[in-house]
Structures are given as C-alpha cells and as structure tokens.
Coordinates of N, CA and C in Angstrom, one line a residue:
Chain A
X13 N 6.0 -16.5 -8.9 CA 5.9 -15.4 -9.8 C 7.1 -14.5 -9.7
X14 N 7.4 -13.9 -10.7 CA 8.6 -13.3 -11.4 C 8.7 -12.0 -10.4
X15 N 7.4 -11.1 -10.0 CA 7.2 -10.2 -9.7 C 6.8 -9.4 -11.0
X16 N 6.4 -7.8 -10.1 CA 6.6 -6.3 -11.1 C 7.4 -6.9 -12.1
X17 N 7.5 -6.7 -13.3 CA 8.9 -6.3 -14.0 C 8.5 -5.2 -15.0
X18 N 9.7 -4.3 -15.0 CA 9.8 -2.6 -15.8 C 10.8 -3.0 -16.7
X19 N 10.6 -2.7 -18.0 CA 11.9 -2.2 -19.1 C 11.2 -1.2 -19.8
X20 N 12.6 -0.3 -19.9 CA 13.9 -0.3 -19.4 C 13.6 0.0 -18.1
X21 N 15.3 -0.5 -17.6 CA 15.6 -0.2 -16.0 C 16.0 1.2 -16.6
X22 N 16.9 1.6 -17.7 CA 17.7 2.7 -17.9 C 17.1 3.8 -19.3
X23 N 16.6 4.8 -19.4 CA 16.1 5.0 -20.7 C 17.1 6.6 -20.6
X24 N 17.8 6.7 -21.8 CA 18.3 7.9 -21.9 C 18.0 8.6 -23.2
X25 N 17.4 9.5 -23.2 CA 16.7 10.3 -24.4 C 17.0 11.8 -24.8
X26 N 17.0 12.1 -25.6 CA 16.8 13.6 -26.3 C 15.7 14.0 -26.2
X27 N 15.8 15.3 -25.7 CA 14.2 15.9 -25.8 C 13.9 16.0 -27.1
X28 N 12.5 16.1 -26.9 CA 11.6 15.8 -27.7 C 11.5 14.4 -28.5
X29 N 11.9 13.5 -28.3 CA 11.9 12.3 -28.2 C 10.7 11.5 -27.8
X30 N 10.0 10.5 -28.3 CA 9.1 10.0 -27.9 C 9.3 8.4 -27.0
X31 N 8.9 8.4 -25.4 CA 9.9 7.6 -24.5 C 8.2 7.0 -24.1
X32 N 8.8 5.6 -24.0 CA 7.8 4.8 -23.8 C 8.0 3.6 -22.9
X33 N 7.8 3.4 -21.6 CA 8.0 2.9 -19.9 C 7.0 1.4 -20.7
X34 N 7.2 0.5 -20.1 CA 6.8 -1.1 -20.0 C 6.2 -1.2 -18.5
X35 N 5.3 -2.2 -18.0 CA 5.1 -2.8 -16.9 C 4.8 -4.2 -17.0
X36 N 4.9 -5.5 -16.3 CA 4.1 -6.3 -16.7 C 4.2 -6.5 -14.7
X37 N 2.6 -6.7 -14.6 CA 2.2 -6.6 -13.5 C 2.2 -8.2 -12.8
X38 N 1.7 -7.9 -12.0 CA 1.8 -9.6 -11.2 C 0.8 -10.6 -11.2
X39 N 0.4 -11.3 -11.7 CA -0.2 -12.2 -12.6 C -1.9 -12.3 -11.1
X40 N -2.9 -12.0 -12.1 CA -3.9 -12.2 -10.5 C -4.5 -10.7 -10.1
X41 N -3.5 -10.0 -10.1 CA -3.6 -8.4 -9.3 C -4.4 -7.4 -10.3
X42 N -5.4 -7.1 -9.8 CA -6.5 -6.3 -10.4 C -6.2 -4.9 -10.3
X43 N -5.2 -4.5 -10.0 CA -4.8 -3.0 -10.2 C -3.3 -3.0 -10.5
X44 N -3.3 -1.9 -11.1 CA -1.6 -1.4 -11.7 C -1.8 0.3 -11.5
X45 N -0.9 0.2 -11.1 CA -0.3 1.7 -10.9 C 1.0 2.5 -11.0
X46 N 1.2 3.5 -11.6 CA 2.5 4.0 -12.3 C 2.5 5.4 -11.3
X47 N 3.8 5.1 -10.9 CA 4.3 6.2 -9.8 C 5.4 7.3 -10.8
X48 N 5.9 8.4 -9.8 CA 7.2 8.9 -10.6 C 7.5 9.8 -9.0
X49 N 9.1 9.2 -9.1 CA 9.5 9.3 -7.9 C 10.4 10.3 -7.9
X50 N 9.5 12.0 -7.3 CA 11.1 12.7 -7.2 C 11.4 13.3 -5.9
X51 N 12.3 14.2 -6.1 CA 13.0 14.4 -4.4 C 11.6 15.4 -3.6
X52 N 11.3 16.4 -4.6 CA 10.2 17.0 -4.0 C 9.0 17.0 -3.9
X53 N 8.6 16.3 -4.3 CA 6.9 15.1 -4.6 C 7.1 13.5 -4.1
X54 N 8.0 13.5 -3.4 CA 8.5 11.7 -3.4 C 8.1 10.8 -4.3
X55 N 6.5 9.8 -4.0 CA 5.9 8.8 -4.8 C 4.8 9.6 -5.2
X56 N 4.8 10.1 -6.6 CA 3.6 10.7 -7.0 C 2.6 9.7 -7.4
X57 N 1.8 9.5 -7.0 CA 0.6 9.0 -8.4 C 0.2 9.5 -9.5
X58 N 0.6 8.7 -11.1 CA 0.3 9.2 -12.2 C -1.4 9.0 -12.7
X59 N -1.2 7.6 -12.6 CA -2.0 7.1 -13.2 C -2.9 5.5 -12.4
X60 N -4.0 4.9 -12.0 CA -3.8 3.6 -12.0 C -5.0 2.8 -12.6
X61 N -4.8 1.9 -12.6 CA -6.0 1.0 -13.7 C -6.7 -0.3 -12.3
X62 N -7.8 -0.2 -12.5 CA -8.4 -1.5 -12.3 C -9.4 -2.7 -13.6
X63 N -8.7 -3.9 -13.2 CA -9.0 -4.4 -14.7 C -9.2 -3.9 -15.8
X64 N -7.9 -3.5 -16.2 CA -7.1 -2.8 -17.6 C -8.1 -1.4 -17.5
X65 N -8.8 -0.9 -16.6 CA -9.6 0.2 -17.1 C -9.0 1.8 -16.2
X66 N -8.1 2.7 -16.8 CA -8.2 3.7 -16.2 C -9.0 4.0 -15.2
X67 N -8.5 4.5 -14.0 CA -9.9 5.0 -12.9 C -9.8 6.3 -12.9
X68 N -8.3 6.7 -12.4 CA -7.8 8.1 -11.8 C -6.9 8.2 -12.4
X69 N -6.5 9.3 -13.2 CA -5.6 9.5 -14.2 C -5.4 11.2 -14.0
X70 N -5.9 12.0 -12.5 CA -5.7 13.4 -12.1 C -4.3 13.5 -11.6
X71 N -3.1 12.6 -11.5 CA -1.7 12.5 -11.5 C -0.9 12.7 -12.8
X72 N -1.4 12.6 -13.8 CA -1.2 12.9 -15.2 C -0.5 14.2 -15.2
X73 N 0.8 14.6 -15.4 CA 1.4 16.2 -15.5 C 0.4 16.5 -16.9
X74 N 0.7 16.1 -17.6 CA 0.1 17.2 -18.4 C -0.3 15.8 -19.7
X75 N -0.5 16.6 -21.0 CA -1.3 15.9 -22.0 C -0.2 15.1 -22.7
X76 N 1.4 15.6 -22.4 CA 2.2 14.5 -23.1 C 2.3 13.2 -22.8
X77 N 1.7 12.9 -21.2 CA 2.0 11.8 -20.7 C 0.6 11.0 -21.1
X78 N 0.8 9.7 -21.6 CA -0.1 8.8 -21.6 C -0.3 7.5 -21.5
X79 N -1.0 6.4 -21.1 CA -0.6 5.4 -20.4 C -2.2 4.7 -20.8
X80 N -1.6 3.3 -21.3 CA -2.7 2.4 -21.6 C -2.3 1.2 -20.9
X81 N -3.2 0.1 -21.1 CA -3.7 -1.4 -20.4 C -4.5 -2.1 -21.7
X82 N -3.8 -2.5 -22.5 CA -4.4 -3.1 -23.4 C -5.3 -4.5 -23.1
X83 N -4.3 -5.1 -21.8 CA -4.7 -6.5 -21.3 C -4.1 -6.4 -19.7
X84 N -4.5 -7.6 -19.1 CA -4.2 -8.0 -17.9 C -3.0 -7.8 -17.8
X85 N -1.9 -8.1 -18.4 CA -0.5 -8.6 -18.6 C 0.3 -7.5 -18.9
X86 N -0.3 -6.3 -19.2 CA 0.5 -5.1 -19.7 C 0.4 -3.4 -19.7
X87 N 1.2 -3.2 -19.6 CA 0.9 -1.8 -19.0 C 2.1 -0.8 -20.4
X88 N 1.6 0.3 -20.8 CA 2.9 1.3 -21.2 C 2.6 2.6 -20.6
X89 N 3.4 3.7 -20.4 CA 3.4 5.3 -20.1 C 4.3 5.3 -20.7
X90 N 3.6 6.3 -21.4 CA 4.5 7.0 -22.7 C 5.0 8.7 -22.7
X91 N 5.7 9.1 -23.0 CA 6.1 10.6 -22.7 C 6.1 10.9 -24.3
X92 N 5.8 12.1 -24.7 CA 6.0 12.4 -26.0 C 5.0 14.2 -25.9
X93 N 6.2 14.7 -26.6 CA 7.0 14.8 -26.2 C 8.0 14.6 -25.2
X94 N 9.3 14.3 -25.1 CA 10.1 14.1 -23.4 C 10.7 15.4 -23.3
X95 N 10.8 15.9 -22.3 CA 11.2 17.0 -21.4 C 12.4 16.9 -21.0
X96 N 13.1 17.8 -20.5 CA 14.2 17.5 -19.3 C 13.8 16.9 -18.3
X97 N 12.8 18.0 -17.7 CA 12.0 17.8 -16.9 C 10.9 16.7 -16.2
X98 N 11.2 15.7 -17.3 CA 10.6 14.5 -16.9 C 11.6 13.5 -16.4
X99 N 12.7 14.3 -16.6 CA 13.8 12.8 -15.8 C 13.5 12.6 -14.2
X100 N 13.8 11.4 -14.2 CA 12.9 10.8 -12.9 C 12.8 9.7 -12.7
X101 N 12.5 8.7 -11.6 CA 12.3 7.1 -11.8 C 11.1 7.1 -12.0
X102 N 10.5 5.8 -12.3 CA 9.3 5.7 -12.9 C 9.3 4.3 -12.2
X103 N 7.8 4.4 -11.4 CA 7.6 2.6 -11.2 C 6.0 2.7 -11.7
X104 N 6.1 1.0 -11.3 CA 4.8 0.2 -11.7 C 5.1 -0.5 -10.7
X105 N 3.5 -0.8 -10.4 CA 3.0 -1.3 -8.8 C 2.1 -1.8 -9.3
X106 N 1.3 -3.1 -8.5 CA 0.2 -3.8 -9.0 C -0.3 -4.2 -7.5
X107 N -1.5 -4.5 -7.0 CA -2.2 -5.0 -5.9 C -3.3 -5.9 -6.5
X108 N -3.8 -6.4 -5.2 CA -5.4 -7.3 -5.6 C -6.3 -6.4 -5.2
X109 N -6.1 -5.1 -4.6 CA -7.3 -3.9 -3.9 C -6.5 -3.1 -4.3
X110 N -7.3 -2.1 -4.1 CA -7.0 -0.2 -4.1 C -5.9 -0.2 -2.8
X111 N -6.1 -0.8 -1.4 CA -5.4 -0.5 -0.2 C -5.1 -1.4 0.5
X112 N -4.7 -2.9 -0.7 CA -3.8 -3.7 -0.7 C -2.1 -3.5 -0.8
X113 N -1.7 -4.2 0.0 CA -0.2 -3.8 -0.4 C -0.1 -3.6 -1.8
X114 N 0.8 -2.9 -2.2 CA 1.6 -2.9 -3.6 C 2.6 -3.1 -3.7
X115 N 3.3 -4.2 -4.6 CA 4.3 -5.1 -5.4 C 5.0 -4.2 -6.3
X116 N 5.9 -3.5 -5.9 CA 6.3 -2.2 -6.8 C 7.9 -3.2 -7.7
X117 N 7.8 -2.7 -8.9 CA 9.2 -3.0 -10.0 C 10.2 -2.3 -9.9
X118 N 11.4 -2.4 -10.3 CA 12.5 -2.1 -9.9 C 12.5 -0.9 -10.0
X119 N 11.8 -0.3 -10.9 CA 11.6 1.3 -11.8 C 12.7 1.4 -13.0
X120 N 11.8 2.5 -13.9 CA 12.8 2.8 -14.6 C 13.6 4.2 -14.6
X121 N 14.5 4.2 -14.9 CA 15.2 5.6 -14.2 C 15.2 6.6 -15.8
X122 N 14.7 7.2 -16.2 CA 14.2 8.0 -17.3 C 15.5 9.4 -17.1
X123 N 16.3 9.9 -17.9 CA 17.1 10.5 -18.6 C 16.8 11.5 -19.7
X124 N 16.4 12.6 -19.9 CA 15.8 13.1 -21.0 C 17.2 14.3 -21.2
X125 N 18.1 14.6 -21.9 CA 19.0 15.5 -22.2 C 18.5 16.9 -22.7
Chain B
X3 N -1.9 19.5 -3.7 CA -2.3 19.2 -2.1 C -1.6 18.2 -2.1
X4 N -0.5 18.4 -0.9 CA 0.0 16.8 0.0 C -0.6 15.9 0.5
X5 N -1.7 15.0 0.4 CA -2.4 14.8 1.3 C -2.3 14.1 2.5
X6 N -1.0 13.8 2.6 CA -0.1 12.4 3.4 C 1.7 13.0 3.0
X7 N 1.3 13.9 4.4 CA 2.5 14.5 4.5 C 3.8 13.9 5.4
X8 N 5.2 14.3 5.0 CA 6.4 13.3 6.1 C 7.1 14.2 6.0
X9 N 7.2 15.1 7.1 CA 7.9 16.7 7.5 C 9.2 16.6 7.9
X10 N 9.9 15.5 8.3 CA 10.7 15.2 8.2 C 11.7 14.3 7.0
X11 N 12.4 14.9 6.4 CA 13.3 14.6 5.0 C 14.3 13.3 5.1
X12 N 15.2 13.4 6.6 CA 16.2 12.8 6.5 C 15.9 12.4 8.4
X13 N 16.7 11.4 9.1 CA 16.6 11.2 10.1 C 18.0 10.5 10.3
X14 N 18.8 10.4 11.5 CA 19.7 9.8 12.1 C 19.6 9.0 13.2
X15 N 19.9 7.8 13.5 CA 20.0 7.0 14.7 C 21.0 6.4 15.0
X16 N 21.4 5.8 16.3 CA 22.5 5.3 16.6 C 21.7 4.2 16.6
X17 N 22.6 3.2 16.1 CA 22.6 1.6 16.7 C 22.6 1.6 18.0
X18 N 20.9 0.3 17.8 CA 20.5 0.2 19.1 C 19.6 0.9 19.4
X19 N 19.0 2.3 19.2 CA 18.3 2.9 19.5 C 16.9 3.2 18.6
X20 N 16.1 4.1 19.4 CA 14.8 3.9 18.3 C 14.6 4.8 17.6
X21 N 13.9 3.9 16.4 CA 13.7 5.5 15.1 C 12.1 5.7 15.1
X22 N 11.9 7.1 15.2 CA 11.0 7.1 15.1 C 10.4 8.1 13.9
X23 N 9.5 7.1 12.9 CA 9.2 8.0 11.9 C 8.1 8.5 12.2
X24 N 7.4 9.8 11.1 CA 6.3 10.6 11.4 C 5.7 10.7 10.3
X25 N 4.4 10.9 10.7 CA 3.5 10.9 8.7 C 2.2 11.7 9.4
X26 N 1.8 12.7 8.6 CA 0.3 12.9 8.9 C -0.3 12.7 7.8
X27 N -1.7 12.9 8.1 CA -2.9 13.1 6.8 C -3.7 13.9 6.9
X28 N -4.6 14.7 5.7 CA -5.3 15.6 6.1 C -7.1 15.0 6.1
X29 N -6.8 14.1 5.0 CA -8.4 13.8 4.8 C -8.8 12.6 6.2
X30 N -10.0 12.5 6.5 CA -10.7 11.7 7.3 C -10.9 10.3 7.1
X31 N -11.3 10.7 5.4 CA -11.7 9.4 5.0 C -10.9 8.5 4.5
X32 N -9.8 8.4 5.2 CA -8.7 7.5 4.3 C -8.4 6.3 6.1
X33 N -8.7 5.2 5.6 CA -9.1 3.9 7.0 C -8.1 3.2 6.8
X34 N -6.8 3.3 5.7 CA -5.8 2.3 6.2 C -4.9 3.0 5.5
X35 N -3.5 2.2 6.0 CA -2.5 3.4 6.4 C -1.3 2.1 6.6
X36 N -0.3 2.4 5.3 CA 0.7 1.6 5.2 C 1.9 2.5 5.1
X37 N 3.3 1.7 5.6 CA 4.9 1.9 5.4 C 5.3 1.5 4.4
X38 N 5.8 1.6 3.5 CA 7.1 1.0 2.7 C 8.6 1.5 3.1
X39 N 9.3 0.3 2.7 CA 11.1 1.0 2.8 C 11.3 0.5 1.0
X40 N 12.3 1.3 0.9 CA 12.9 1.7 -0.4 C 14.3 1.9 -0.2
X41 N 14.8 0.7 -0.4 CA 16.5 1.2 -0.7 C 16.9 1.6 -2.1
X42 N 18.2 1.9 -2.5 CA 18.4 2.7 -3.9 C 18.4 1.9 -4.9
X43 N 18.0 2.1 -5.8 CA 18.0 1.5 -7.1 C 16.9 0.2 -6.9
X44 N 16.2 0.3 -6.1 CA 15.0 -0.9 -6.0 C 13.4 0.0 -5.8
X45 N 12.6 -0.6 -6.2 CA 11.7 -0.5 -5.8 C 11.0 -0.4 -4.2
X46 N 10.2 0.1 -3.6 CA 9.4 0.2 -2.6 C 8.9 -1.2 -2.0
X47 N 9.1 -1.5 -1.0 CA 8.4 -2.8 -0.2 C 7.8 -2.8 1.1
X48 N 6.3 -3.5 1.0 CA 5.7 -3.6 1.7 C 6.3 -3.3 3.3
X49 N 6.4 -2.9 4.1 CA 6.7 -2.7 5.7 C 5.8 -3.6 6.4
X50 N 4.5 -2.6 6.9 CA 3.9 -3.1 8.0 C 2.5 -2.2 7.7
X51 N 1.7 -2.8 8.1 CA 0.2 -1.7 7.9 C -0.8 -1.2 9.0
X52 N -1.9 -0.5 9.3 CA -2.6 -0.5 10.0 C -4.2 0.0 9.6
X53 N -5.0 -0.6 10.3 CA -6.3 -0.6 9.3 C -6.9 0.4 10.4
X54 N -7.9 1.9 10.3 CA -8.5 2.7 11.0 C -9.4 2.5 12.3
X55 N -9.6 1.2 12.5 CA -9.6 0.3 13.5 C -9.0 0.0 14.7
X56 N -7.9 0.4 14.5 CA -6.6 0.1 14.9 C -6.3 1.2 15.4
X57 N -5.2 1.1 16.9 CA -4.3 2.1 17.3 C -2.4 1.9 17.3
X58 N -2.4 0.4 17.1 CA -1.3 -0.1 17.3 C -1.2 -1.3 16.5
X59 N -0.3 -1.3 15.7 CA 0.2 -3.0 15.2 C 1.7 -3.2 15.5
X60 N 1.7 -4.2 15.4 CA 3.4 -4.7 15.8 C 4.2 -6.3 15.0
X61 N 4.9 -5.3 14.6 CA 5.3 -6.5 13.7 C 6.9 -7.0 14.0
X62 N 7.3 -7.6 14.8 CA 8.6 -7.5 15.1 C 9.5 -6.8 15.6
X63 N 10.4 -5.9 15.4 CA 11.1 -4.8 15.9 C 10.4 -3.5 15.0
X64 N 9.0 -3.2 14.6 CA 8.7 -2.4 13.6 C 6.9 -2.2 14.7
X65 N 6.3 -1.0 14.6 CA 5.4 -1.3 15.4 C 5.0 0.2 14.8
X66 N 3.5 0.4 14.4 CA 2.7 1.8 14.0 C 1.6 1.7 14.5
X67 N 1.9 3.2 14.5 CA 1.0 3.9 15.7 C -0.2 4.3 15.2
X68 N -1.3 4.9 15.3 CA -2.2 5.3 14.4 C -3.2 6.3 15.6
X69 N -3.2 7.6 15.5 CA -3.9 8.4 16.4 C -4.7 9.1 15.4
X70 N -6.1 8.8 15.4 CA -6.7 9.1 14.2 C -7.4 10.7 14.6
X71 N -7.7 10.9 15.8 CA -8.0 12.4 16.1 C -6.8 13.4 15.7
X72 N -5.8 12.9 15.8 CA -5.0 13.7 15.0 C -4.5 13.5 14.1
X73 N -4.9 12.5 12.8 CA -4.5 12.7 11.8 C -3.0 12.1 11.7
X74 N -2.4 11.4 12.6 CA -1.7 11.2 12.6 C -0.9 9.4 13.0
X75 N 0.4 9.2 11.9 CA 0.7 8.3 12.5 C 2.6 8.1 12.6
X76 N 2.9 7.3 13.2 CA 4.0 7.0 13.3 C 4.6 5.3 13.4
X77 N 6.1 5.5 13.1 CA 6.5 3.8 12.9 C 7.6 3.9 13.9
X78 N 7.6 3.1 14.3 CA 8.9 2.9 15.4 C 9.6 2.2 14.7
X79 N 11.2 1.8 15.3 CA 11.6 0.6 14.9 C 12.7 0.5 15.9
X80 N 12.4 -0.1 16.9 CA 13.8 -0.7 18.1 C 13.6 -2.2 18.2
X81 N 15.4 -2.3 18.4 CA 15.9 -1.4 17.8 C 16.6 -1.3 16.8
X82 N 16.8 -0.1 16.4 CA 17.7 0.3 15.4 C 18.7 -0.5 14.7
X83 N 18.9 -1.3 13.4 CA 20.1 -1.9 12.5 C 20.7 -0.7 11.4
X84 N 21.7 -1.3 11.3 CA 22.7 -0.4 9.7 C 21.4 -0.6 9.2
X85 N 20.9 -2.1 9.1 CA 20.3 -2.4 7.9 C 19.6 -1.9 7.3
X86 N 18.5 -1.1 8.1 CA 17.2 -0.5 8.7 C 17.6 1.0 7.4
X87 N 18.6 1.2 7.5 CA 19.2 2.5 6.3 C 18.3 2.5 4.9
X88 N 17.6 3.2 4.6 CA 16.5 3.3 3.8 C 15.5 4.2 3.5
X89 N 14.9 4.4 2.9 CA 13.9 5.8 2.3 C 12.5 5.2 3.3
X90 N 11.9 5.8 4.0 CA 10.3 5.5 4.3 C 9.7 5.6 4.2
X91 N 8.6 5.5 2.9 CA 7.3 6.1 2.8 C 6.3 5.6 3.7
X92 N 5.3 6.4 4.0 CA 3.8 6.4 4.7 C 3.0 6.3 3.4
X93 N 1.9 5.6 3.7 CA 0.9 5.9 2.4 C -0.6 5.6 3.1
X94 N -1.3 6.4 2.5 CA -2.7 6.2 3.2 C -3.7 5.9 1.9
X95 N -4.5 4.9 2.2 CA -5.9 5.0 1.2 C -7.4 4.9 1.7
X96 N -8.6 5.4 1.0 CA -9.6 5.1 1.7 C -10.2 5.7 0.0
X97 N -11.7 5.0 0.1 CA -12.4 5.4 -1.0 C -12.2 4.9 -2.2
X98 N -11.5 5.9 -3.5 CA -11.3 5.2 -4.2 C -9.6 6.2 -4.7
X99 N -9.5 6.5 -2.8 CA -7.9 7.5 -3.0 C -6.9 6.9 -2.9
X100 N -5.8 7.0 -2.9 CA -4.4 6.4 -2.6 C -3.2 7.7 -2.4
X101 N -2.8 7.6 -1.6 CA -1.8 8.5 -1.8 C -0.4 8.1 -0.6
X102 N 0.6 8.7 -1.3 CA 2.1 8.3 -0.9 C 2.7 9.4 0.1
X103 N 3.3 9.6 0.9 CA 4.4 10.3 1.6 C 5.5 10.7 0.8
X104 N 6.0 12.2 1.3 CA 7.4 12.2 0.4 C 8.5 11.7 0.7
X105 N 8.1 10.8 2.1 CA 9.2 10.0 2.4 C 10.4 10.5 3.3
X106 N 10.9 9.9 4.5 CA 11.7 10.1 5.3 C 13.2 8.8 4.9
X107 N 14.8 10.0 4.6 CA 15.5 9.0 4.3 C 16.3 8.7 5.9
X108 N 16.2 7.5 6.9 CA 16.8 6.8 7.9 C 17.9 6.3 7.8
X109 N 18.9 6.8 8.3 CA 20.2 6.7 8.8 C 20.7 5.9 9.9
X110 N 21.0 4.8 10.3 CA 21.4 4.1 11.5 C 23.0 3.8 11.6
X111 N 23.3 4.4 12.4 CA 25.0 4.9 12.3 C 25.4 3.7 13.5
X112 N 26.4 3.1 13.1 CA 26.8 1.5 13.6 C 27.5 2.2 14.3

C-alpha cells in the first residue's frame, strides 16, 4: 500500500478563497482523521470519521471549515471562506481503531495571503 | 483544554547520552498512550506505545514509562543519535477520545 496520500502537498491562496485539502486513506482502516499542526496547539484534532461517518467534529475552528467522507477511499476539508489565519499544515491520518497507531500523510502545508 | 500536555518545547542532548522526554494527562480515562516522531516536511510516525496496563515498554534504544497515579509519562531514548533530531509527540486515547501533545522538538548534538 501506497500509504496516507494528501494533495496538495503545497496550497497557496488569497483570502477569501475557497481551499479544499484531499486525503486518500489506507486501504482497510476504519478511521480517518484530519489534524492541523501549529506551533501553539501542536497536533490539533479537527475532525475524524469512522466508516465514512463523522464522530467528533468539536475540533472544527469554526463553521468555515468542513469536511466530508463520501466513501471508504476519500476524504476532503474544505476552508471557505480562507483566512490568513488558517495557514498551517494540514494532515490526514487513518487507523484500524480509535487508539490504533495512525498512518499520517505527508500534510499539506496551506498558505492563505 | 490541553488534555495531554508536553511542557517542554525544545530539548538538547549530547551524543551518547539520554533524552528524556515528558508528557502528562489530565483525564483518567484515557488507557493507552503512544509517541510519534516527526521530522520536517513529513508526516508523524508511529514510535513506540503503552497500554494502561503497563508501566514499562521497551523497544530497542526507545523505552516509556507510564506512571498512571500521576498522570504521567515519559520516553527515554539511550542512547542518544543525530538521527534521533525530531519533533515528539505524546498522544493519549481512551473512550471515544484522542488527543495529541504539543510536542517536544529533540536536538542530539554529534
């Protein structure tokens, strides 16, 4: 298996811009989970899904950010509006449990001007 | 709320010697309790874990501690490589919680 994979690795945007993160999780793994990595929160939790179903989504900053699981295979977080203030890396992590290791993607490193 | 705190930001070691990182938690109910390292521009990778069961695991030159009356755990690593140079998160889960460390960045000075 390929692993995590995130596109973009690099997203550079204008605010107010509508910015939209990829995941494709690890083929088997019953959970996905979208982090955002900054210096003073380190690995936040946004969001994470078990079999494509939202569980805990109280990592959510606010109502711009939104994030579906259409299927096993796919994941988006979407910003819309984008902020400055959302520049940040952004990963996707997938497990076979809640407190199974997690298989994190390279991230994407989000840019908002 | 932090719930799986790492009060320490940055750390230094000399080659050869031991690093010792630090992580607390506040909740009870969280029964397993994993490392990741993170170098730059990559993703987070698995370390080493320990289940609430547990006071000690050891995985090679990598070995965590788990003192659950105090909410506390820690990773060793002797000893010490350049290599070893990397971000460390703690993460704890129990229930239907997860949560991450803000991470200690380890410096091993050749």
């Amino acid at each position: 298996d390929a692993g995590v994979i995130q596109s973009p690795r690099h997203e550079v945007t204008e605010m107010g811009q509508e910015v939209t993160l990829r995941c494709k999780p690890i083929s088997g793994h019953d959970y996905l989970f979208w982090y955002r990595q900054t210096m003073m929160r380190g690995l936040e939790l946004l969001i994470y899904f078990n079999n494509n179903v939202p569980i805990d989504d109280s990592g959510m900053p606010e109502d711009r950010f939104s994030a579906k699981m259409p299927n096993a295979s796919f994941s988006t977080l979407k910003i819309q509006p984008s902020e400055p203030r959302d520049s940040a890396v952004y990963f996707c992590a997938s497990s076979l449990g809640l407190g199974d290791t997690q298989y994190f993607g390279p991230g994407t490193r989000l840019t908002v001007l | 709320d932090q719930q799986v705190k790492q009060n320490s930001p940055s750390l230094s070691v000399q080659e050869g010697r031991i690093s010792i990182l630090n992580c607390d938690y506040t909740n009870s109910m969280f029964d397993y309790f994993l490392w990741y390292k993170k170098y730059p521009a990559e993703g987070p990778t698995f370390l080493i874990s320990i289940s609430s069961i547990k006071d000690k695991n050891e995985d090679g030159r990598f070995t965590v501690f788990l003192n659950k009356s105090a909410k506390h755990l820690s990773l060793h690593i002797v000893p010490s490589q350049p290599g070893d140079s990397a971000v460390y998160f703690c993460a704890a889960s129990g229930g239907n919680q997860f949560y991450f460390g803000t991470g200690t960045s380890l410096t091993v000075i050749p």
